[in-house]
Short mmCIF file of C-alpha atoms in Angstrom, two decimals:
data_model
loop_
_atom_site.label_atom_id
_atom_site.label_comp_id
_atom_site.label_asym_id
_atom_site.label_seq_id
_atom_site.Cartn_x
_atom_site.Cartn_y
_atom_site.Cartn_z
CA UNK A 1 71.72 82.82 111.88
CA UNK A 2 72.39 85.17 108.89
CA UNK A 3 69.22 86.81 109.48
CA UNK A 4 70.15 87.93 112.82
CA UNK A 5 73.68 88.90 112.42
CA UNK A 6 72.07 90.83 108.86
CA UNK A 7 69.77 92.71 111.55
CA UNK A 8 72.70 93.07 113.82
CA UNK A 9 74.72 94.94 111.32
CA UNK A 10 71.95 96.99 110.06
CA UNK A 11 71.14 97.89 113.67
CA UNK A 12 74.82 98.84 114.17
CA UNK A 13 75.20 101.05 111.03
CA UNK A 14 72.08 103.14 112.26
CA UNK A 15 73.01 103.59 115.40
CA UNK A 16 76.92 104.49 114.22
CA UNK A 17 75.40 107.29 111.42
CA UNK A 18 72.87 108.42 114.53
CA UNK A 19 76.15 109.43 116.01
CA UNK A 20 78.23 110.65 112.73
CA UNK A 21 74.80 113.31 112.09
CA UNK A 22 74.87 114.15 115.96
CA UNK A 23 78.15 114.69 116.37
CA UNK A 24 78.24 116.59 113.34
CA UNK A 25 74.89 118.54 114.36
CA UNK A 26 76.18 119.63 117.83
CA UNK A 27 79.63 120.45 116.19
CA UNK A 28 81.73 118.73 119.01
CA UNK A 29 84.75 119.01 116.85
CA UNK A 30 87.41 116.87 114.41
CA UNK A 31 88.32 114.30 117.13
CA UNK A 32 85.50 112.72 118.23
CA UNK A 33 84.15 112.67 114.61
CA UNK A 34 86.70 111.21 113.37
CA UNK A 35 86.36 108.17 116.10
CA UNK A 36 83.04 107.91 114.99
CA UNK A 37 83.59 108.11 111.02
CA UNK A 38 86.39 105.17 111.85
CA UNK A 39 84.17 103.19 113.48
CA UNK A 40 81.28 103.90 110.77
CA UNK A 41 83.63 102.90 108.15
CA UNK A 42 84.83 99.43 109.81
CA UNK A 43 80.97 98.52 110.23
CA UNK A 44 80.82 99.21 106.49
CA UNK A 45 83.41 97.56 105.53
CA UNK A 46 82.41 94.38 107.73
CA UNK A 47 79.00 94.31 106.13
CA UNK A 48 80.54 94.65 102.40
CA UNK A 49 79.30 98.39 101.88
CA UNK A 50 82.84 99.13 100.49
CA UNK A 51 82.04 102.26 98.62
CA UNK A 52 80.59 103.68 101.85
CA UNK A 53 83.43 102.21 103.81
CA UNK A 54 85.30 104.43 101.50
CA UNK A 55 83.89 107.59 101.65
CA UNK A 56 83.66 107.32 105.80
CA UNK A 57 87.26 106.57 105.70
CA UNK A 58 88.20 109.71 103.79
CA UNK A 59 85.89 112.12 106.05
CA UNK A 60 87.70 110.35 108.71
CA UNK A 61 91.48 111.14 107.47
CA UNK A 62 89.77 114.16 106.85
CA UNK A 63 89.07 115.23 110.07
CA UNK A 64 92.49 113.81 111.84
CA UNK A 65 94.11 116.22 109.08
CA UNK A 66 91.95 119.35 110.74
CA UNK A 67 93.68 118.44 114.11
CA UNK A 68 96.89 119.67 115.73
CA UNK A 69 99.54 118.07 114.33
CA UNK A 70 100.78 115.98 117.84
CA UNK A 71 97.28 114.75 118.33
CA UNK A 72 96.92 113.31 114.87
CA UNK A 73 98.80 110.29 115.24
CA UNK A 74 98.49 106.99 115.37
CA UNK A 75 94.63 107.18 114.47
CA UNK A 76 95.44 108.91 111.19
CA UNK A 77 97.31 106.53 110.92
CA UNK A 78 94.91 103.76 111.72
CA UNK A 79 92.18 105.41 109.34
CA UNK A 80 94.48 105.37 106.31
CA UNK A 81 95.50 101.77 107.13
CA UNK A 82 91.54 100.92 107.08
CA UNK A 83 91.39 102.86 103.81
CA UNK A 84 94.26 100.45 102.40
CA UNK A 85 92.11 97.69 103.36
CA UNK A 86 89.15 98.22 101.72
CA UNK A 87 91.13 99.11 98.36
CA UNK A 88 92.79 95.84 99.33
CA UNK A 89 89.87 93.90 99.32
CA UNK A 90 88.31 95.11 96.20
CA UNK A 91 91.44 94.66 93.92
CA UNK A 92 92.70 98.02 94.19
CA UNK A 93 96.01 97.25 95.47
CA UNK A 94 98.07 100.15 94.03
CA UNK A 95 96.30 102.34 96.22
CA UNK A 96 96.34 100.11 99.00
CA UNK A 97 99.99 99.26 98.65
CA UNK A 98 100.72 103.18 98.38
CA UNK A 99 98.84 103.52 101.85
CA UNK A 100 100.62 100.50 103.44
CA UNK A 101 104.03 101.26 102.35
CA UNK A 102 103.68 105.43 103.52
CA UNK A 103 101.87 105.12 106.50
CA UNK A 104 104.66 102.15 107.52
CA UNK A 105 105.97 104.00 111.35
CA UNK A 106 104.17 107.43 110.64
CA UNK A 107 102.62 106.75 114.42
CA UNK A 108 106.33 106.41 115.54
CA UNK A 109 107.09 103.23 117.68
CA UNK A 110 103.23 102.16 118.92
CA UNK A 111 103.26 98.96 118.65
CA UNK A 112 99.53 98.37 118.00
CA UNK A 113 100.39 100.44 114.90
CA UNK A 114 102.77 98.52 113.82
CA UNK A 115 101.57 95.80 114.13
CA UNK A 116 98.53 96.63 112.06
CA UNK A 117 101.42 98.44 109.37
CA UNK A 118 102.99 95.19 108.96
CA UNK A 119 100.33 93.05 108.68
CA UNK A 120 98.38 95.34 105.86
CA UNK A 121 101.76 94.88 104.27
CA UNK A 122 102.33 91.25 104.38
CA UNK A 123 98.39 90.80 103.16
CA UNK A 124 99.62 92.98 100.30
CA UNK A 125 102.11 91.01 99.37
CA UNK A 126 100.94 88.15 99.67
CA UNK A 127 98.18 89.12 97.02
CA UNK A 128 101.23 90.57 94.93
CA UNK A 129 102.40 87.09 95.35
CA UNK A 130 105.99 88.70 97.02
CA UNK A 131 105.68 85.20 99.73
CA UNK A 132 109.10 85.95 101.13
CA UNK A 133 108.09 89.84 101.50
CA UNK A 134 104.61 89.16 103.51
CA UNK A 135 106.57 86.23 105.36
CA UNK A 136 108.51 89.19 106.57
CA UNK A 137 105.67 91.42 107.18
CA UNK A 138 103.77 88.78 108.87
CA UNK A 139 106.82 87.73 111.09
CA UNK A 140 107.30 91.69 111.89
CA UNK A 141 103.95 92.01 112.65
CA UNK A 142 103.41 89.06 115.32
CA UNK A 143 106.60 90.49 116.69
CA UNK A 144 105.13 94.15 117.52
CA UNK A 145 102.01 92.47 118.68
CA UNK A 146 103.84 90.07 121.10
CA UNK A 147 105.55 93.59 122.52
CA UNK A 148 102.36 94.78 122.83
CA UNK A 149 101.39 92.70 125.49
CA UNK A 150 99.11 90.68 123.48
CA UNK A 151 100.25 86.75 124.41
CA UNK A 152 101.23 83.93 122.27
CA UNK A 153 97.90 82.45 122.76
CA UNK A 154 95.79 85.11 121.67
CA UNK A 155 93.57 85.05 118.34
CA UNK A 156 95.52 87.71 116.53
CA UNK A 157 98.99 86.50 117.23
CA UNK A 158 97.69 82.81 116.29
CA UNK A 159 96.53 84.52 112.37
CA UNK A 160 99.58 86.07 111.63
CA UNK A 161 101.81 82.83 112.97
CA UNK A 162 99.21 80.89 110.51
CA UNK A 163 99.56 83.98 108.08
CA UNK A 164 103.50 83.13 108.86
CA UNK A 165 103.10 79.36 107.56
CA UNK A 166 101.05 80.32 104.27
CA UNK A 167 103.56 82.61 102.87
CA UNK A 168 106.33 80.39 103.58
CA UNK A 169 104.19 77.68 101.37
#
């Protein structure tokens, strides 16, 4: 089973830096490289390459940044809350909590976003060991996601109601 989903992600990483080099080959511009460099960068991070995670984070952020400023947001956004995560998850929280706190409704009222916002921030605090902060985070979050659309019974909004009950511990 490892084996496979190993191959899986390997096969996934080509195929996503085939696209990064052809997109940035045929020059088809900030936008659609910076979808791809986000999408690069969570496939990194989900197979533990967290230094390349990194770095396609930051050329993505990069490339929002060359964009007109009204079509920046909320995947800037998004990328810089993926950046917070991987500093999250390898014990650089300052960074991460700098992110998570100044990216917090800089994609204005999207609920996705904010949903995401408030979760990074109640995973952050809940590392900082701040329970009563990332029970508020958590409880913010699985609001913006029920408003959303996403329903009670859905796999997200079950985590942060679970995510809900360990901070209260």
């Amino acid at each position: 089973h490892c084996a496979i989903l190993g191959q899986r992600q390997q096969l996934a990483l080509a195929h996503l830096r085939q696209a990064r080099d052809l997109t940035i080959a045929d020059q088809f511009g900030p936008g659609l490289l910076a979808e791809i460099l986000d999408e690069l960068g969570q496939a990194e991070f989900k197979a533990g390459l967290y230094d390349e995670a990194e770095q396609s984070l930051l050329q993505a952020i990069e490339q929002h940044q060359n964009l007109e400023p009204a079509a920046r947001e909320p995947w800037l956004s998004v990328s810089q809350n993926l950046l917070g995560q991987v500093y999250h998850t390898t014990g650089r929280y300052e960074e991460a909590g700098r992110i998570f706190h100044e990216t917090l409704g800089q994609a204005g009222k999207n609920s996705h976003v904010l949903s995401l916002q408030h979760e990074c921030l109640g995973k952050y605090f809940f590392a900082m060991r701040s329970y009563a902060k990332a029970a508020e985070h958590h409880k913010k979050a699985r609001e913006h996601a029920l408003s959303a659309g996403y329903p009670k019974e859905d796999p997200a909004v079950i985590n942060l109601t679970g995510q809900i009950g360990l901070a209260l511990l």
